[in-house]
Structures are given as structure tokens and as C-alpha cells.
């Protein structure tokens, strides 16, 4: 059997950073918890658990210690809840996700209709929308984009791991839905590189 590795593969910067921050937290005194699994990799999650970093689902599941926010990010209410409980917070939100969160917030603050391109149930998309007061319209595909009403002003923010190919075709549709379209192409470069490498391999 021949195994061919893609030119670009492995953890992206944001995931690698989050895992490193979780490992550092494991070396500190006291218990550490990740809010949800740190990444979608059961082997890594298991190794961290062996070091004393346990995944939990809610802030209320943590009595004391360190709470690690994973690369997908969370909404502002989570930070407030952690502060009220006196937890030490390690924020491993990917910087690219942070930018998407702030871009979404700015779209709402400017009085524009916010469209978020991404998977409706993905934790990153949920976190982006929470920074926009949950006012975003989440679009997963071209069919959903076609159903949107025409609006005066529209701002578009994108899940960092969204398909660049799908992004282009959806933007073509959204350009007909508003005369004032502001697009924040928040797809991470690492995602684009890996998608291109997958196409090259195929």
C-alpha cells in the first residue's frame, strides 16, 4: 500500500495553539477543564484527560480551577459566568475566530443585516452569532441563500473552516440580495491550503 500525504496537512495554527495552552494548564496547580472537547480528536482529548484536563459541557460543571475555552470560541456570557464563579480563564479561541466574532458584532452595530456562512450547529458558528446578539442569519448552502429577502445593507461573515468553493457560489447569489454588500472573508488560510491540497490529491 502506498500512502501519499497532502502537501498541507495536520493541525492548523489555531488548533495547535489550543492544545499547547491546554498542556500548559495541565502543568499548573489545581484542576483544569475544557469547555467541550478541546478539538475533534478523541486521542488528544484522552491524553489531556490523563494529565488532569477534563472536558465539561457547562460552566456550571466547574466548581473551581481553570476553564479553558477551546479554539471554536464562546459567547460573551460565558466569560461573565466564569468571572462570577472566580474561575481562572485560559482563552484558546483561535485568533481567526476572534476576528470573525468581532466582524459579526460590527455588522450588527452598523445596523446591517448579518449573514453567517457556515454550519448551523457548529460551535464556532454559534459563538460568532452570540457576539452578534444571536441576530445573524445562518446560511449553509446556495439553496438557503436563494431564499433570502432583498435588504438594504448586508454584512457577511464566514466560518473559518467553510469551503472556499461554496463561499464563492453563495457570494454570487448574495450580491443580488443587497446593493450594499460588505463581505468579511474570514476563511482561514490554513483551511484554504488544506482544501486545495485535497483537490490536488484527488
XYZ file of N, CA and C in Angstrom:
606
model
N 0.851 -1.205 0.000
C 0.000 0.000 0.000
C 0.881 1.247 0.000
N 0.542 2.206 -0.845
C 1.271 3.473 -0.888
C 0.438 4.553 -0.204
N 1.042 5.255 0.735
C 0.356 6.344 1.435
C 0.945 7.662 0.958
N 0.085 8.527 0.431
C 0.528 9.833 -0.065
C -0.003 10.912 0.876
N 0.899 11.706 1.422
C 0.496 12.800 2.301
C 0.247 14.065 1.481
N -0.814 14.761 1.823
C -1.085 16.037 1.163
C 0.019 17.024 1.498
N 0.248 17.961 0.609
C 1.288 18.980 0.840
C 1.025 19.723 2.148
N -0.227 20.073 2.387
C -0.620 20.745 3.626
C -1.534 19.822 4.422
N -1.094 19.440 5.615
C -1.906 18.540 6.433
C -1.573 18.772 7.907
N -2.324 18.111 8.774
C -2.075 18.231 10.214
C -2.836 19.383 10.850
N -2.557 19.618 12.135
C -3.249 20.661 12.889
C -2.986 22.038 12.282
N -4.002 22.855 12.228
C -3.810 24.251 11.838
C -3.231 25.006 13.034
N -2.872 26.256 12.830
C -2.261 27.081 13.882
C -3.163 27.176 15.104
N -4.463 27.450 14.880
C -5.394 27.667 15.989
C -5.562 26.437 16.863
N -5.650 25.261 16.247
C -5.816 24.015 16.993
C -4.528 23.674 17.743
N -3.389 23.825 17.059
C -2.101 23.537 17.690
C -1.910 24.439 18.918
N -2.266 25.696 18.764
C -2.147 26.669 19.859
C -3.033 26.271 21.036
N -4.276 25.851 20.736
C -5.220 25.459 21.794
C -4.712 24.250 22.568
N -4.168 23.264 21.868
C -3.649 22.060 22.522
C -2.443 22.408 23.391
N -1.572 23.276 22.897
C -0.404 23.695 23.675
C -0.829 24.423 24.949
N -1.865 25.278 24.837
C -2.347 26.022 26.001
C -2.980 25.082 27.020
N -3.669 24.038 26.536
C -4.272 23.045 27.436
C -3.177 22.246 28.144
N -2.116 21.909 27.420
C -0.992 21.185 28.030
C -0.301 22.028 29.097
N -0.174 23.325 28.834
C 0.426 24.227 29.818
C -0.438 24.303 31.072
N -1.759 24.360 30.870
C -2.687 24.420 32.004
C -2.601 23.152 32.855
N -2.328 22.024 32.198
C -2.226 20.740 32.907
C -1.040 20.743 33.869
N -0.028 21.556 33.572
C 1.168 21.600 34.419
C 1.010 22.536 35.611
N -0.085 23.296 35.631
C -0.317 24.228 36.733
C -1.014 23.526 37.897
N -0.957 24.173 39.047
C -1.645 23.626 40.220
C -3.154 23.754 40.040
N -3.897 22.854 40.646
C -5.361 22.902 40.577
C -5.903 22.172 39.369
N -7.201 22.002 39.346
C -7.844 21.257 38.267
C -8.099 22.153 37.059
N -8.033 21.551 35.878
C -8.303 22.289 34.639
C -9.392 21.587 33.849
N -10.203 22.377 33.173
C -11.329 21.843 32.403
C -11.404 22.549 31.050
N -11.789 21.806 30.030
C -12.072 22.429 28.739
C -13.582 22.474 28.565
N -14.062 23.575 28.047
C -15.497 23.722 27.815
C -15.830 23.043 26.484
N -16.204 21.768 26.566
C -16.343 20.938 25.377
C -14.986 20.344 25.060
N -14.914 19.330 24.185
C -13.604 18.749 23.831
C -12.727 19.807 23.169
N -11.449 19.860 23.545
C -10.548 20.911 23.062
C -10.478 20.923 21.535
N -10.465 19.731 20.909
C -10.536 19.606 19.448
C -11.299 18.327 19.109
N -11.660 18.148 17.848
C -12.385 16.947 17.420
C -11.391 15.798 17.192
N -10.744 15.393 18.257
C -9.755 14.322 18.160
C -9.742 13.576 19.492
N -10.411 12.419 19.552
C -10.547 11.696 20.832
C -9.216 11.270 21.446
N -8.190 11.008 20.602
C -6.891 10.613 21.144
C -6.245 11.768 21.918
N -6.308 12.967 21.339
C -5.740 14.140 22.013
C -6.525 14.448 23.284
N -7.850 14.387 23.203
C -8.698 14.646 24.369
C -8.382 13.642 25.475
N -8.181 12.371 25.094
C -7.865 11.328 26.065
C -6.522 11.560 26.745
N -5.519 11.993 25.964
C -4.192 12.255 26.534
C -4.244 13.416 27.532
N -5.019 14.442 27.189
C -5.163 15.579 28.097
C -5.885 15.164 29.379
N -6.881 14.286 29.228
C -7.629 13.823 30.398
C -6.704 13.048 31.340
N -5.772 12.288 30.759
C -4.795 11.548 31.571
C -3.903 12.500 32.368
N -3.745 13.734 31.826
C -2.922 14.733 32.513
C -3.748 15.578 33.487
N -5.063 15.304 33.557
C -5.901 16.029 34.502
C -6.711 17.161 33.908
N -6.790 17.223 32.576
C -7.607 18.256 31.920
C -8.890 17.588 31.416
N -10.000 17.854 32.096
C -11.247 17.153 31.801
C -12.198 18.007 30.968
N -12.835 17.412 29.944
C -13.853 18.176 29.205
C -15.179 18.199 29.968
N -15.819 19.355 30.007
C -17.157 19.507 30.591
C -18.031 20.244 29.587
N -19.336 20.212 29.804
C -20.256 20.836 28.846
C -20.675 22.253 29.232
N -20.728 22.516 30.542
C -21.227 23.819 31.003
C -20.286 24.416 32.039
N -20.309 25.737 32.149
C -19.519 26.405 33.184
C -19.976 25.936 34.564
N -21.266 25.658 34.702
C -21.819 25.205 35.982
C -21.240 23.866 36.434
N -20.611 23.122 35.501
C -19.984 21.843 35.854
C -18.637 22.035 36.542
N -18.145 23.273 36.582
C -16.831 23.564 37.167
C -17.021 24.279 38.499
N -16.515 23.668 39.569
C -16.634 24.284 40.888
C -15.535 25.320 41.101
N -14.306 24.964 40.703
C -13.166 25.870 40.864
C -12.045 25.421 39.933
N -11.018 26.261 39.821
C -9.880 25.888 38.991
C -9.810 26.688 37.705
N -9.313 26.040 36.653
C -9.071 26.700 35.368
C -10.056 26.222 34.311
N -10.654 27.165 33.618
C -11.539 26.832 32.498
C -10.844 27.231 31.200
N -10.699 26.257 30.296
C -10.041 26.515 29.017
C -11.108 26.641 27.933
N -11.103 27.764 27.230
C -12.030 27.970 26.116
C -11.368 27.434 24.855
N -12.018 26.520 24.166
C -11.407 25.868 23.001
C -11.349 26.811 21.802
N -10.712 26.343 20.741
C -10.439 27.197 19.582
C -11.698 27.717 18.899
N -12.836 26.992 19.055
C -14.089 27.413 18.417
C -14.647 28.712 19.002
N -14.251 29.022 20.243
C -14.752 30.226 20.890
C -16.103 30.041 21.558
N -16.489 31.037 22.343
C -17.777 31.039 23.046
C -18.344 32.456 23.008
N -19.579 32.587 23.458
C -20.212 33.897 23.511
C -19.788 34.689 24.735
N -20.077 35.999 24.772
C -19.648 36.856 25.887
C -20.211 36.434 27.241
N -21.377 35.804 27.261
C -21.997 35.412 28.532
C -21.152 34.376 29.279
N -20.417 33.547 28.539
C -19.578 32.520 29.164
C -18.448 33.165 29.964
N -17.855 34.211 29.404
C -16.793 34.925 30.114
C -17.337 35.525 31.419
N -18.536 36.097 31.344
C -19.153 36.713 32.512
C -19.452 35.664 33.581
N -19.967 34.510 33.143
C -20.299 33.441 34.089
C -19.044 32.923 34.786
N -17.964 32.763 34.022
C -16.710 32.278 34.595
C -16.141 33.279 35.597
N -16.265 34.568 35.263
C -15.762 35.618 36.159
C -16.540 35.632 37.463
N -17.866 35.463 37.360
C -18.713 35.436 38.556
C -18.348 34.271 39.478
N -17.916 33.156 38.897
C -17.552 31.986 39.697
C -16.105 32.052 40.187
N -15.363 33.057 39.734
C -13.983 33.206 40.164
C -13.041 32.210 39.516
N -13.391 31.734 38.333
C -12.548 30.765 37.638
C -11.399 31.465 36.916
N -10.276 30.781 36.832
C -9.173 31.270 36.004
C -9.471 30.849 34.565
N -9.479 31.799 33.632
C -9.846 31.501 32.241
C -8.608 31.512 31.348
N -8.427 30.416 30.621
C -7.401 30.343 29.579
C -8.141 30.386 28.247
N -7.992 31.486 27.531
C -8.758 31.683 26.299
C -7.964 31.193 25.089
N -8.308 29.990 24.626
C -7.622 29.397 23.472
C -8.407 29.593 22.174
N -9.337 30.555 22.180
C -10.077 30.854 20.957
C -9.094 31.193 19.833
N -9.258 30.563 18.680
C -8.392 30.843 17.544
C -8.486 32.332 17.180
N -7.359 33.003 16.953
C -7.405 34.425 16.576
C -8.266 34.697 15.336
N -8.302 33.749 14.404
C -9.143 33.922 13.214
C -10.625 33.903 13.588
N -10.982 33.061 14.554
C -12.373 33.004 15.036
C -12.698 34.295 15.777
N -11.744 34.779 16.584
C -11.946 36.047 17.299
C -12.275 37.169 16.320
N -11.557 37.192 15.201
C -11.797 38.231 14.196
C -13.198 38.101 13.629
N -13.618 36.859 13.335
C -14.966 36.641 12.799
C -16.017 37.087 13.813
N -15.775 36.827 15.092
C -16.715 37.254 16.142
C -16.848 38.773 16.163
N -15.712 39.464 16.107
C -15.729 40.928 16.163
C -16.305 41.531 14.885
N -16.054 40.893 13.748
C -16.638 41.369 12.488
C -18.162 41.251 12.529
N -18.651 40.131 13.067
C -20.101 39.928 13.178
C -20.718 40.982 14.093
N -20.039 41.265 15.189
C -20.511 42.285 16.130
C -20.570 43.653 15.450
N -19.555 43.958 14.653
C -19.500 45.261 13.982
C -20.616 45.405 12.944
N -20.953 44.299 12.268
C -22.041 44.331 11.275
C -23.357 44.714 11.950
N -23.632 44.113 13.092
C -24.859 44.426 13.833
C -24.822 45.855 14.354
N -23.673 46.275 14.877
C -23.547 47.638 15.409
C -23.755 48.700 14.336
N -23.432 48.342 13.077
C -23.615 49.282 11.966
C -25.026 49.221 11.389
N -25.896 48.418 11.995
C -27.291 48.352 11.570
C -27.516 47.582 10.286
N -26.589 46.693 9.951
C -26.704 45.889 8.737
C -27.323 44.522 9.063
N -27.897 43.897 8.044
C -28.360 42.514 8.196
C -27.128 41.612 8.169
N -27.010 40.767 9.196
C -25.852 39.880 9.283
C -26.175 38.505 8.707
N -25.339 38.065 7.779
C -25.423 36.702 7.252
C -24.133 35.983 7.634
N -24.268 34.810 8.251
C -23.111 33.996 8.616
C -23.111 32.756 7.736
N -22.059 32.578 6.956
C -21.934 31.378 6.134
C -21.254 30.298 6.960
N -21.953 29.184 7.172
C -21.369 28.120 7.982
C -22.398 27.080 8.374
N -21.939 26.096 9.133
C -22.812 25.012 9.608
C -23.585 25.488 10.832
N -24.904 25.412 10.741
C -25.782 25.963 11.773
C -25.460 25.442 13.174
N -25.119 24.162 13.293
C -24.910 23.562 14.614
C -23.436 23.478 15.021
N -22.563 24.103 14.240
C -21.142 24.075 14.586
C -20.868 25.061 15.725
N -20.077 24.639 16.745
C -19.835 25.538 17.888
C -19.198 26.870 17.506
N -18.367 26.883 16.464
C -17.759 28.152 16.052
C -18.816 29.122 15.533
N -19.725 28.614 14.709
C -20.783 29.457 14.144
C -21.681 29.985 15.261
N -21.985 29.125 16.217
C -22.806 29.557 17.362
C -22.107 30.668 18.126
N -20.788 30.534 18.316
C -20.060 31.558 19.073
C -20.021 32.879 18.308
N -19.852 32.810 16.997
C -19.845 34.031 16.177
C -21.187 34.755 16.307
N -22.260 33.986 16.228
C -23.598 34.575 16.300
C -23.876 35.168 17.680
N -23.352 34.541 18.728
C -23.571 35.056 20.083
C -22.949 36.443 20.263
N -21.829 36.697 19.582
C -21.222 38.033 19.664
C -22.039 39.061 18.887
N -22.978 38.575 18.081
C -23.865 39.461 17.317
C -25.292 39.397 17.879
N -25.379 39.126 19.187
C -26.685 39.068 19.869
C -27.628 38.018 19.271
N -27.049 36.992 18.647
C -27.841 35.924 18.015
C -28.767 36.468 16.921
N -28.344 37.544 16.266
C -29.183 38.178 15.245
C -28.796 37.767 13.826
N -27.785 36.926 13.688
C -27.330 36.527 12.362
C -28.245 35.524 11.690
N -28.285 35.586 10.367
C -28.996 34.581 9.563
C -27.927 33.599 9.077
N -28.039 32.350 9.493
C -27.009 31.364 9.157
C -27.371 30.644 7.862
N -26.464 30.698 6.928
C -26.666 30.110 5.599
C -25.638 28.998 5.383
N -26.129 27.809 5.051
C -25.232 26.665 4.856
C -24.982 26.339 3.384
N -25.918 26.759 2.502
C -25.790 26.352 1.100
C -26.454 27.369 0.168
N -26.298 27.130 -1.112
C -26.822 28.035 -2.129
C -28.345 28.130 -2.088
N -28.992 27.005 -1.811
C -30.469 26.985 -1.775
C -31.005 27.935 -0.705
N -30.374 27.910 0.466
C -30.793 28.809 1.555
C -30.531 30.261 1.191
N -29.427 30.520 0.496
C -29.099 31.885 0.084
C -30.137 32.432 -0.885
N -30.616 31.578 -1.786
C -31.631 31.992 -2.766
C -32.923 32.449 -2.086
N -33.218 31.894 -0.914
C -34.480 32.192 -0.217
C -34.430 33.496 0.574
N -33.247 34.075 0.705
C -33.132 35.321 1.471
C -33.865 36.461 0.792
N -34.450 37.336 1.603
C -35.105 38.524 1.064
C -34.055 39.578 0.721
N -34.396 40.458 -0.192
C -33.511 41.572 -0.545
C -33.532 42.585 0.600
N -32.334 43.029 1.021
C -32.242 44.002 2.114
C -31.376 45.178 1.674
N -31.486 46.286 2.407
C -30.748 47.500 2.070
C -29.237 47.315 2.255
N -28.859 46.831 3.446
C -27.436 46.655 3.757
C -27.203 45.270 4.345
N -26.185 44.587 3.852
C -25.900 43.231 4.318
C -24.405 43.057 4.580
N -24.089 42.448 5.711
C -22.705 42.116 6.038
C -22.573 40.599 6.135
N -21.520 40.052 5.570
C -21.332 38.599 5.532
C -20.051 38.216 6.271
N -20.198 37.296 7.223
C -19.063 36.740 7.957
C -19.073 35.232 7.712
N -17.887 34.624 7.671
C -17.793 33.224 7.263
C -17.110 32.368 8.324
N -17.657 31.181 8.556
C -16.996 30.189 9.402
C -15.572 29.974 8.877
N -14.594 29.938 9.764
C -13.191 29.903 9.328
C -12.841 28.647 8.532
N -13.602 27.572 8.728
C -13.323 26.316 8.016
C -14.321 26.055 6.891
N -15.017 27.091 6.445
C -16.032 26.936 5.400
C -15.347 26.681 4.050
N -16.023 25.929 3.191
C -15.495 25.634 1.859
C -15.376 26.914 1.030
N -14.170 27.173 0.515
C -13.981 28.370 -0.309
C -14.763 28.268 -1.617
N -14.972 27.038 -2.104
C -15.717 26.845 -3.349
C -17.192 27.200 -3.148
N -17.730 26.748 -2.011
C -19.127 27.069 -1.692
C -19.267 28.558 -1.380
N -18.251 29.117 -0.734
C -18.253 30.548 -0.424
C -18.435 31.375 -1.690
N -17.665 31.081 -2.714
C -17.730 31.860 -3.955
C -19.100 31.804 -4.609
N -19.700 30.610 -4.638
C -21.004 30.487 -5.306
C -22.114 31.152 -4.493
N -22.001 31.127 -3.160
C -23.023 31.776 -2.325
C -22.901 33.297 -2.422
N -21.677 33.812 -2.442
C -21.493 35.267 -2.564
C -22.081 35.772 -3.884
N -21.962 34.992 -4.947
C -22.568 35.364 -6.235
C -24.071 35.579 -6.081
N -24.697 34.752 -5.252
C -26.141 34.871 -5.013
C -26.436 36.084 -4.137
N -25.642 36.267 -3.078
C -25.895 37.357 -2.128
C -25.691 38.731 -2.749
N -24.872 38.815 -3.778
C -24.665 40.095 -4.463
C -25.955 40.603 -5.104
N -26.890 39.687 -5.336
C -28.193 40.080 -5.907
C -29.218 40.367 -4.811
N -28.817 40.132 -3.547
C -29.745 40.307 -2.428
C -29.578 41.649 -1.717
N -28.515 42.394 -2.060
C -28.313 43.702 -1.443
C -27.397 44.557 -2.311
N -27.746 45.852 -2.430
C -26.902 46.775 -3.186
C -25.682 47.184 -2.370
N -25.794 47.041 -1.045
C -24.691 47.389 -0.148
C -24.230 46.129 0.577
N -23.375 45.375 -0.076
C -22.900 44.109 0.474
C -21.457 44.262 0.964
N -21.249 43.968 2.240
C -19.919 44.039 2.840
C -19.503 42.623 3.243
N -18.450 42.105 2.631
C -18.047 40.713 2.861
C -16.749 40.649 3.657
N -16.804 39.937 4.791
C -15.604 39.661 5.579
C -15.223 38.211 5.288
N -14.252 38.005 4.437
C -13.868 36.638 4.080
C -12.968 36.090 5.186
N -13.608 35.542 6.206
C -12.896 35.092 7.397
C -12.517 33.608 7.335
N -12.443 33.044 6.121
C -11.952 31.675 5.969
C -10.451 31.689 6.246
N -10.005 30.788 7.106
C -8.596 30.731 7.487
C -7.738 30.266 6.308
N -6.543 30.838 6.185
C -5.621 30.438 5.115
C -5.288 28.956 5.177
N -5.142 28.430 6.411
C -4.810 27.011 6.574
C -5.920 26.134 5.999
N -7.168 26.585 6.149
C -8.297 25.835 5.589
C -8.217 25.825 4.074
N -7.959 26.990 3.489
C -7.843 27.072 2.030
C -6.718 26.178 1.522
N -5.581 26.216 2.217
C -4.435 25.398 1.797
C -4.771 23.907 1.835
N -5.459 23.475 2.896
C -5.799 22.061 3.026
C -6.860 21.637 2.003
N -7.812 22.534 1.723
C -8.819 22.227 0.702
C -8.164 22.104 -0.671
N -7.244 23.020 -0.972
C -6.543 22.961 -2.264
C -5.695 21.698 -2.374
N -5.057 21.320 -1.266
C -4.230 20.110 -1.264
C -5.082 18.863 -1.477
N -6.294 18.872 -0.901
C -7.201 17.728 -1.078
C -7.619 17.609 -2.545
N -7.872 18.764 -3.183
C -8.227 18.757 -4.611
C -7.058 18.251 -5.444
N -5.844 18.713 -5.114
C -4.650 18.268 -5.850
C -4.470 16.749 -5.728
N -4.676 16.221 -4.511
C -4.549 14.783 -4.290
C -5.575 14.012 -5.119
N -6.810 14.519 -5.112
C -7.894 13.853 -5.857
C -7.601 13.845 -7.370
